[in-house]
Amino acid sequence: MSRTPTIDSCTVETSDGVKLHTTIFKPNPYEDEEEEALGEEISKNSSWVVVLVHPYSILGGCQSLLRGIASGLSRKGYKVLTFDMRGVGRSTGKPSITGFKEIKDVVAVCKWGCENLSVNKILLVGSSAGAPIAGSAVDQVEQIVGYVSIGYPFGLLASVLFGRHHKNVLKSPKPKLFIMGTQDGFTTVKQLNNKLRSAAGRVETHLIEGIGHFELESPAYDSQMVIFIAEFINSL
């Protein structure tokens, strides 16, 4: 039986005083004997929290775009945090063009998760422009043990805005998974592969044939993202 996760909200404050509207997705315990196996899976995954970082704030990115992935992961037993970065929705502050101020937002939410959700392992997931921002936070929180990007904008045009983030994730020794459509309008497969040649540590890719950047972000692919993310966690 598929069950709806329990959903709460809270406010997380960053080191520079910005208040972030944050949503907590928690798995429901199994309800009957037929779901005992699922209950065991939930128990096994309870030491993790998955933190999801939404696409570019200035182009309308917000945490609600990640609700489908968050709900799907919660059904698999993971605690999940989504949040609106500074200047989005009910979060205070102003968004930055290059996403460097938003690194503080990611770090604050990750630390809050460890302190309040009884977890000791974080998987950090960034979507679109959220991927470079998340990647710059990977080595700033010890409990982050892996990183997943969905449509990292490595291409030339996007690099004008986010190029200074690249080295932060590429030099990290932590395991990394890059998911991208082969028709991504911001990054070609060749550009992705060229960038990842210099990456430290374990690096994996999942290329989805014939899919564009914004199509990959759509709800139609949420269930596939959940599968990829859960499989990656199980490999860590």
PDB file of C-alpha atoms in Angstrom:
ATOM      1  CA  MET A   1       0.000   0.000   0.000  1.00  0.00           C
ATOM      2  CA  SER A   2       1.288   3.446  -0.863  1.00  0.00           C
ATOM      3  CA  ARG A   3       0.969   5.844   2.032  1.00  0.00           C
ATOM      4  CA  THR A   4       1.153   9.587   2.252  1.00  0.00           C
ATOM      5  CA  PRO A   5       4.124  10.823   4.292  1.00  0.00           C
ATOM      6  CA  THR A   6       3.614  13.028   7.306  1.00  0.00           C
ATOM      7  CA  ILE A   7       4.451  16.604   6.372  1.00  0.00           C
ATOM      8  CA  ASP A   8       5.405  19.424   8.736  1.00  0.00           C
ATOM      9  CA  SER A   9       6.946  22.827   8.244  1.00  0.00           C
ATOM     10  CA  CYS A  10       9.391  24.927  10.213  1.00  0.00           C
ATOM     11  CA  THR A  11      11.695  27.912   9.910  1.00  0.00           C
ATOM     12  CA  VAL A  12      15.454  27.438   9.670  1.00  0.00           C
ATOM     13  CA  GLU A  13      17.726  30.411  10.305  1.00  0.00           C
ATOM     14  CA  THR A  14      20.985  30.807   8.386  1.00  0.00           C
ATOM     15  CA  SER A  15      24.305  32.079   9.729  1.00  0.00           C
ATOM     16  CA  ASP A  16      23.529  35.529   8.286  1.00  0.00           C
ATOM     17  CA  GLY A  17      20.041  35.741   9.791  1.00  0.00           C
ATOM     18  CA  VAL A  18      17.886  34.724   6.825  1.00  0.00           C
ATOM     19  CA  LYS A  19      14.799  32.698   7.765  1.00  0.00           C
ATOM     20  CA  LEU A  20      14.023  29.802   5.429  1.00  0.00           C
ATOM     21  CA  HIS A  21      10.593  28.236   5.026  1.00  0.00           C
ATOM     22  CA  THR A  22      11.355  24.513   5.279  1.00  0.00           C
ATOM     23  CA  THR A  23       9.195  21.422   4.793  1.00  0.00           C
ATOM     24  CA  ILE A  24       9.834  18.104   6.522  1.00  0.00           C
ATOM     25  CA  PHE A  25       8.648  14.857   4.926  1.00  0.00           C
ATOM     26  CA  LYS A  26       8.665  11.860   7.267  1.00  0.00           C
ATOM     27  CA  PRO A  27       7.705   8.261   6.436  1.00  0.00           C
ATOM     28  CA  ASN A  28       4.648   6.845   8.132  1.00  0.00           C
ATOM     29  CA  PRO A  29       5.262   3.589  10.058  1.00  0.00           C
ATOM     30  CA  TYR A  30       3.791   0.467   8.476  1.00  0.00           C
ATOM     31  CA  GLU A  31       0.191  -0.153   9.424  1.00  0.00           C
ATOM     32  CA  ASP A  32      -0.361  -3.877   9.093  1.00  0.00           C
ATOM     33  CA  GLU A  33       1.492  -7.182   8.884  1.00  0.00           C
ATOM     34  CA  GLU A  34       1.405  -7.225   5.092  1.00  0.00           C
ATOM     35  CA  GLU A  35       3.644  -4.182   5.130  1.00  0.00           C
ATOM     36  CA  GLU A  36       6.226  -5.569   7.521  1.00  0.00           C
ATOM     37  CA  ALA A  37       8.898  -5.702   4.815  1.00  0.00           C
ATOM     38  CA  LEU A  38       8.300  -2.055   3.992  1.00  0.00           C
ATOM     39  CA  GLY A  39       8.497  -1.278   7.688  1.00  0.00           C
ATOM     40  CA  GLU A  40      11.924  -2.897   7.828  1.00  0.00           C
ATOM     41  CA  GLU A  41      13.036  -0.787   4.856  1.00  0.00           C
ATOM     42  CA  ILE A  42      11.824   2.370   6.590  1.00  0.00           C
ATOM     43  CA  SER A  43      13.771   1.435   9.721  1.00  0.00           C
ATOM     44  CA  LYS A  44      16.950   0.809   7.686  1.00  0.00           C
ATOM     45  CA  ASN A  45      16.690   4.195   5.985  1.00  0.00           C
ATOM     46  CA  SER A  46      15.859   6.172   9.127  1.00  0.00           C
ATOM     47  CA  SER A  47      19.458   7.273   9.706  1.00  0.00           C
ATOM     48  CA  TRP A  48      19.361   9.307   6.491  1.00  0.00           C
ATOM     49  CA  VAL A  49      17.952  12.672   5.553  1.00  0.00           C
ATOM     50  CA  VAL A  50      17.772  13.727   1.916  1.00  0.00           C
ATOM     51  CA  VAL A  51      18.043  17.488   1.420  1.00  0.00           C
ATOM     52  CA  LEU A  52      16.620  18.729  -1.896  1.00  0.00           C
ATOM     53  CA  VAL A  53      17.762  22.050  -3.376  1.00  0.00           C
ATOM     54  CA  HIS A  54      15.351  23.651  -5.849  1.00  0.00           C
ATOM     55  CA  PRO A  55      16.075  25.256  -9.270  1.00  0.00           C
ATOM     56  CA  TYR A  56      17.078  28.874  -9.903  1.00  0.00           C
ATOM     57  CA  SER A  57      15.175  31.242  -7.632  1.00  0.00           C
ATOM     58  CA  ILE A  58      15.271  34.129 -10.084  1.00  0.00           C
ATOM     59  CA  LEU A  59      13.488  32.060 -12.753  1.00  0.00           C
ATOM     60  CA  GLY A  60      10.749  30.884 -10.387  1.00  0.00           C
ATOM     61  CA  GLY A  61      12.465  27.953  -8.707  1.00  0.00           C
ATOM     62  CA  CYS A  62      10.874  26.932  -5.396  1.00  0.00           C
ATOM     63  CA  GLN A  63      10.570  23.943  -3.105  1.00  0.00           C
ATOM     64  CA  SER A  64       7.134  22.914  -4.382  1.00  0.00           C
ATOM     65  CA  LEU A  65       8.790  21.759  -7.622  1.00  0.00           C
ATOM     66  CA  LEU A  66      10.481  19.013  -5.586  1.00  0.00           C
ATOM     67  CA  ARG A  67       7.415  17.818  -3.704  1.00  0.00           C
ATOM     68  CA  GLY A  68       6.933  14.741  -5.883  1.00  0.00           C
ATOM     69  CA  ILE A  69      10.507  13.542  -5.371  1.00  0.00           C
ATOM     70  CA  ALA A  70      10.323  14.301  -1.643  1.00  0.00           C
ATOM     71  CA  SER A  71       7.089  12.344  -1.220  1.00  0.00           C
ATOM     72  CA  GLY A  72       8.442   9.399  -3.212  1.00  0.00           C
ATOM     73  CA  LEU A  73      11.618   9.191  -1.144  1.00  0.00           C
ATOM     74  CA  SER A  74       9.639   9.460   2.078  1.00  0.00           C
ATOM     75  CA  ARG A  75       7.525   6.489   1.002  1.00  0.00           C
ATOM     76  CA  LYS A  76      10.781   4.553   0.754  1.00  0.00           C
ATOM     77  CA  GLY A  77      11.574   5.365   4.360  1.00  0.00           C
ATOM     78  CA  TYR A  78      13.752   8.448   4.065  1.00  0.00           C
ATOM     79  CA  LYS A  79      13.320  11.691   5.924  1.00  0.00           C
ATOM     80  CA  VAL A  80      13.406  14.525   3.395  1.00  0.00           C
ATOM     81  CA  LEU A  81      13.821  18.282   3.673  1.00  0.00           C
ATOM     82  CA  THR A  82      12.835  20.806   1.035  1.00  0.00           C
ATOM     83  CA  PHE A  83      13.089  24.552   1.521  1.00  0.00           C
ATOM     84  CA  ASP A  84      12.648  27.847  -0.254  1.00  0.00           C
ATOM     85  CA  MET A  85      15.980  29.568  -0.650  1.00  0.00           C
ATOM     86  CA  ARG A  86      16.342  33.202   0.391  1.00  0.00           C
ATOM     87  CA  GLY A  87      13.878  35.567  -1.255  1.00  0.00           C
ATOM     88  CA  VAL A  88      11.542  32.770  -2.399  1.00  0.00           C
ATOM     89  CA  GLY A  89       8.031  32.233  -1.028  1.00  0.00           C
ATOM     90  CA  ARG A  90       7.924  32.802   2.717  1.00  0.00           C
ATOM     91  CA  SER A  91      11.713  32.836   3.109  1.00  0.00           C
ATOM     92  CA  THR A  92      13.262  36.185   3.952  1.00  0.00           C
ATOM     93  CA  GLY A  93      16.226  37.859   2.283  1.00  0.00           C
ATOM     94  CA  LYS A  94      16.991  38.404  -1.392  1.00  0.00           C
ATOM     95  CA  PRO A  95      18.152  35.884  -3.988  1.00  0.00           C
ATOM     96  CA  SER A  96      21.622  36.265  -5.482  1.00  0.00           C
ATOM     97  CA  ILE A  97      22.305  36.047  -9.206  1.00  0.00           C
ATOM     98  CA  THR A  98      25.202  33.592  -8.913  1.00  0.00           C
ATOM     99  CA  GLY A  99      23.856  31.513  -6.021  1.00  0.00           C
ATOM    100  CA  PHE A 100      26.767  32.072  -3.668  1.00  0.00           C
ATOM    101  CA  LYS A 101      24.697  33.500  -0.818  1.00  0.00           C
ATOM    102  CA  GLU A 102      22.377  30.497  -1.141  1.00  0.00           C
ATOM    103  CA  ILE A 103      25.201  28.145  -0.130  1.00  0.00           C
ATOM    104  CA  LYS A 104      24.565  29.361   3.415  1.00  0.00           C
ATOM    105  CA  ASP A 105      20.926  28.316   3.024  1.00  0.00           C
ATOM    106  CA  VAL A 106      21.896  24.762   2.079  1.00  0.00           C
ATOM    107  CA  VAL A 107      24.396  24.486   4.924  1.00  0.00           C
ATOM    108  CA  ALA A 108      21.871  25.768   7.466  1.00  0.00           C
ATOM    109  CA  VAL A 109      19.172  23.282   6.418  1.00  0.00           C
ATOM    110  CA  CYS A 110      21.631  20.373   6.433  1.00  0.00           C
ATOM    111  CA  LYS A 111      22.840  21.235   9.928  1.00  0.00           C
ATOM    112  CA  TRP A 112      19.267  21.679  11.136  1.00  0.00           C
ATOM    113  CA  GLY A 113      18.384  18.230   9.829  1.00  0.00           C
ATOM    114  CA  CYS A 114      21.215  16.562  11.726  1.00  0.00           C
ATOM    115  CA  GLU A 115      20.379  18.397  14.932  1.00  0.00           C
ATOM    116  CA  ASN A 116      16.619  17.853  14.857  1.00  0.00           C
ATOM    117  CA  LEU A 117      15.811  14.667  12.942  1.00  0.00           C
ATOM    118  CA  SER A 118      18.029  12.097  14.701  1.00  0.00           C
ATOM    119  CA  VAL A 119      20.039  11.372  11.565  1.00  0.00           C
ATOM    120  CA  ASN A 120      23.768  11.157  10.947  1.00  0.00           C
ATOM    121  CA  LYS A 121      23.928  10.884   7.152  1.00  0.00           C
ATOM    122  CA  ILE A 122      22.845  13.412   4.543  1.00  0.00           C
ATOM    123  CA  LEU A 123      22.379  12.942   0.820  1.00  0.00           C
ATOM    124  CA  LEU A 124      22.385  16.335  -0.878  1.00  0.00           C
ATOM    125  CA  VAL A 125      20.400  16.630  -4.122  1.00  0.00           C
ATOM    126  CA  GLY A 126      20.349  19.696  -6.359  1.00  0.00           C
ATOM    127  CA  SER A 127      18.058  20.286  -9.325  1.00  0.00           C
ATOM    128  CA  SER A 128      19.140  22.517 -12.229  1.00  0.00           C
ATOM    129  CA  ALA A 129      20.735  25.684 -10.758  1.00  0.00           C
ATOM    130  CA  GLY A 130      20.233  24.101  -7.353  1.00  0.00           C
ATOM    131  CA  ALA A 131      22.889  21.559  -8.346  1.00  0.00           C
ATOM    132  CA  PRO A 132      25.869  23.969  -8.413  1.00  0.00           C
ATOM    133  CA  ILE A 133      24.646  25.638  -5.225  1.00  0.00           C
ATOM    134  CA  ALA A 134      24.335  22.269  -3.480  1.00  0.00           C
ATOM    135  CA  GLY A 135      27.687  21.181  -4.890  1.00  0.00           C
ATOM    136  CA  SER A 136      29.390  24.141  -3.256  1.00  0.00           C
ATOM    137  CA  ALA A 137      28.009  23.035   0.131  1.00  0.00           C
ATOM    138  CA  VAL A 138      29.054  19.373  -0.093  1.00  0.00           C
ATOM    139  CA  ASP A 139      32.303  19.713   1.830  1.00  0.00           C
ATOM    140  CA  GLN A 140      30.986  22.300   4.299  1.00  0.00           C
ATOM    141  CA  VAL A 141      28.938  19.787   6.315  1.00  0.00           C
ATOM    142  CA  GLU A 142      30.669  16.656   7.566  1.00  0.00           C
ATOM    143  CA  GLN A 143      27.497  14.553   7.612  1.00  0.00           C
ATOM    144  CA  ILE A 144      26.942  14.990   3.864  1.00  0.00           C
ATOM    145  CA  VAL A 145      28.139  11.642   2.522  1.00  0.00           C
ATOM    146  CA  GLY A 146      26.937  11.848  -1.081  1.00  0.00           C
ATOM    147  CA  TYR A 147      25.698  14.230  -3.761  1.00  0.00           C
ATOM    148  CA  VAL A 148      23.233  13.943  -6.634  1.00  0.00           C
ATOM    149  CA  SER A 149      22.675  16.501  -9.371  1.00  0.00           C
ATOM    150  CA  ILE A 150      19.658  16.585 -11.668  1.00  0.00           C
ATOM    151  CA  GLY A 151      20.555  18.581 -14.775  1.00  0.00           C
ATOM    152  CA  TYR A 152      23.734  20.328 -13.577  1.00  0.00           C
ATOM    153  CA  PRO A 153      24.212  23.389 -15.872  1.00  0.00           C
ATOM    154  CA  PHE A 154      27.842  22.882 -16.918  1.00  0.00           C
ATOM    155  CA  GLY A 155      27.408  24.484 -20.355  1.00  0.00           C
ATOM    156  CA  LEU A 156      29.153  27.632 -21.531  1.00  0.00           C
ATOM    157  CA  LEU A 157      26.235  30.054 -21.189  1.00  0.00           C
ATOM    158  CA  ALA A 158      25.204  28.796 -17.740  1.00  0.00           C
ATOM    159  CA  SER A 159      28.835  28.938 -16.642  1.00  0.00           C
ATOM    160  CA  VAL A 160      28.701  32.724 -16.836  1.00  0.00           C
ATOM    161  CA  LEU A 161      26.460  32.550 -13.749  1.00  0.00           C
ATOM    162  CA  PHE A 162      27.530  29.322 -12.057  1.00  0.00           C
ATOM    163  CA  GLY A 163      31.049  28.577 -13.317  1.00  0.00           C
ATOM    164  CA  ARG A 164      32.722  29.461 -10.030  1.00  0.00           C
ATOM    165  CA  HIS A 165      30.748  26.694  -8.327  1.00  0.00           C
ATOM    166  CA  HIS A 166      32.110  23.906 -10.537  1.00  0.00           C
ATOM    167  CA  LYS A 167      35.413  23.322  -8.782  1.00  0.00           C
ATOM    168  CA  ASN A 168      33.753  22.935  -5.383  1.00  0.00           C
ATOM    169  CA  VAL A 169      31.867  19.774  -6.285  1.00  0.00           C
ATOM    170  CA  LEU A 170      34.480  18.419  -8.699  1.00  0.00           C
ATOM    171  CA  LYS A 171      37.259  18.508  -6.101  1.00  0.00           C
ATOM    172  CA  SER A 172      35.136  16.867  -3.402  1.00  0.00           C
ATOM    173  CA  PRO A 173      36.135  13.262  -2.650  1.00  0.00           C
ATOM    174  CA  LYS A 174      32.539  12.406  -1.716  1.00  0.00           C
ATOM    175  CA  PRO A 175      30.562  10.100  -4.060  1.00  0.00           C
ATOM    176  CA  LYS A 176      28.650  11.932  -6.790  1.00  0.00           C
ATOM    177  CA  LEU A 177      25.858  11.028  -9.199  1.00  0.00           C
ATOM    178  CA  PHE A 178      25.030  13.238 -12.202  1.00  0.00           C
ATOM    179  CA  ILE A 179      21.618  12.692 -13.841  1.00  0.00           C
ATOM    180  CA  MET A 180      20.992  14.433 -17.143  1.00  0.00           C
ATOM    181  CA  GLY A 181      18.877  14.196 -20.284  1.00  0.00           C
ATOM    182  CA  THR A 182      20.849  13.755 -23.501  1.00  0.00           C
ATOM    183  CA  GLN A 183      18.976  16.717 -25.013  1.00  0.00           C
ATOM    184  CA  ASP A 184      19.685  19.089 -22.133  1.00  0.00           C
ATOM    185  CA  GLY A 185      19.661  22.599 -23.562  1.00  0.00           C
ATOM    186  CA  PHE A 186      22.268  23.942 -21.136  1.00  0.00           C
ATOM    187  CA  THR A 187      24.838  21.135 -21.118  1.00  0.00           C
ATOM    188  CA  THR A 188      25.790  18.666 -23.845  1.00  0.00           C
ATOM    189  CA  VAL A 189      26.807  15.102 -23.029  1.00  0.00           C
ATOM    190  CA  LYS A 190      30.308  15.967 -24.248  1.00  0.00           C
ATOM    191  CA  GLN A 191      30.500  18.968 -21.910  1.00  0.00           C
ATOM    192  CA  LEU A 192      29.348  16.833 -18.984  1.00  0.00           C
ATOM    193  CA  ASN A 193      31.907  14.124 -19.677  1.00  0.00           C
ATOM    194  CA  ASN A 194      34.711  16.659 -20.136  1.00  0.00           C
ATOM    195  CA  LYS A 195      33.927  18.261 -16.791  1.00  0.00           C
ATOM    196  CA  LEU A 196      33.701  14.967 -14.940  1.00  0.00           C
ATOM    197  CA  ARG A 197      37.124  13.810 -16.146  1.00  0.00           C
ATOM    198  CA  SER A 198      38.669  16.108 -13.559  1.00  0.00           C
ATOM    199  CA  ALA A 199      36.336  15.051 -10.724  1.00  0.00           C
ATOM    200  CA  ALA A 200      37.763  13.510  -7.578  1.00  0.00           C
ATOM    201  CA  GLY A 201      36.407  10.397  -5.898  1.00  0.00           C
ATOM    202  CA  ARG A 202      33.617   8.154  -7.133  1.00  0.00           C
ATOM    203  CA  VAL A 203      31.588   9.632  -9.987  1.00  0.00           C
ATOM    204  CA  GLU A 204      28.568   8.103 -11.719  1.00  0.00           C
ATOM    205  CA  THR A 205      26.233   9.332 -14.448  1.00  0.00           C
ATOM    206  CA  HIS A 206      22.701   8.453 -15.514  1.00  0.00           C
ATOM    207  CA  LEU A 207      21.873   9.753 -18.992  1.00  0.00           C
ATOM    208  CA  ILE A 208      18.220   9.699 -20.040  1.00  0.00           C
ATOM    209  CA  GLU A 209      17.951   9.430 -23.791  1.00  0.00           C
ATOM    210  CA  GLY A 210      16.138  12.146 -25.717  1.00  0.00           C
ATOM    211  CA  ILE A 211      15.079  14.193 -22.674  1.00  0.00           C
ATOM    212  CA  GLY A 212      15.585  17.949 -22.317  1.00  0.00           C
ATOM    213  CA  HIS A 213      16.521  20.005 -19.266  1.00  0.00           C
ATOM    214  CA  PHE A 214      13.085  21.221 -18.238  1.00  0.00           C
ATOM    215  CA  GLU A 215      11.419  17.951 -19.182  1.00  0.00           C
ATOM    216  CA  LEU A 216      13.683  16.160 -16.704  1.00  0.00           C
ATOM    217  CA  GLU A 217      12.498  18.554 -13.980  1.00  0.00           C
ATOM    218  CA  SER A 218       8.825  17.843 -14.702  1.00  0.00           C
ATOM    219  CA  PRO A 219       6.620  15.643 -12.463  1.00  0.00           C
ATOM    220  CA  ALA A 220       6.595  12.970 -15.197  1.00  0.00           C
ATOM    221  CA  TYR A 221      10.143  12.006 -14.170  1.00  0.00           C
ATOM    222  CA  ASP A 222       9.778  12.281 -10.385  1.00  0.00           C
ATOM    223  CA  SER A 223       9.347   8.529  -9.885  1.00  0.00           C
ATOM    224  CA  GLN A 224      12.441   7.806 -11.979  1.00  0.00           C
ATOM    225  CA  MET A 225      14.472  10.334  -9.977  1.00  0.00           C
ATOM    226  CA  VAL A 226      13.313   8.616  -6.771  1.00  0.00           C
ATOM    227  CA  ILE A 227      14.567   5.263  -8.064  1.00  0.00           C
ATOM    228  CA  PHE A 228      17.954   6.672  -9.109  1.00  0.00           C
ATOM    229  CA  ILE A 229      18.414   8.491  -5.797  1.00  0.00           C
ATOM    230  CA  ALA A 230      17.387   5.508  -3.656  1.00  0.00           C
ATOM    231  CA  GLU A 231      19.681   3.172  -5.595  1.00  0.00           C
ATOM    232  CA  PHE A 232      22.568   5.604  -5.121  1.00  0.00           C
ATOM    233  CA  ILE A 233      21.944   5.814  -1.368  1.00  0.00           C
ATOM    234  CA  ASN A 234      21.901   2.018  -1.132  1.00  0.00           C
ATOM    235  CA  SER A 235      25.302   1.908  -2.799  1.00  0.00           C
ATOM    236  CA  LEU A 236      26.932   4.242  -0.275  1.00  0.00           C
TER     237      LEU A 236
END
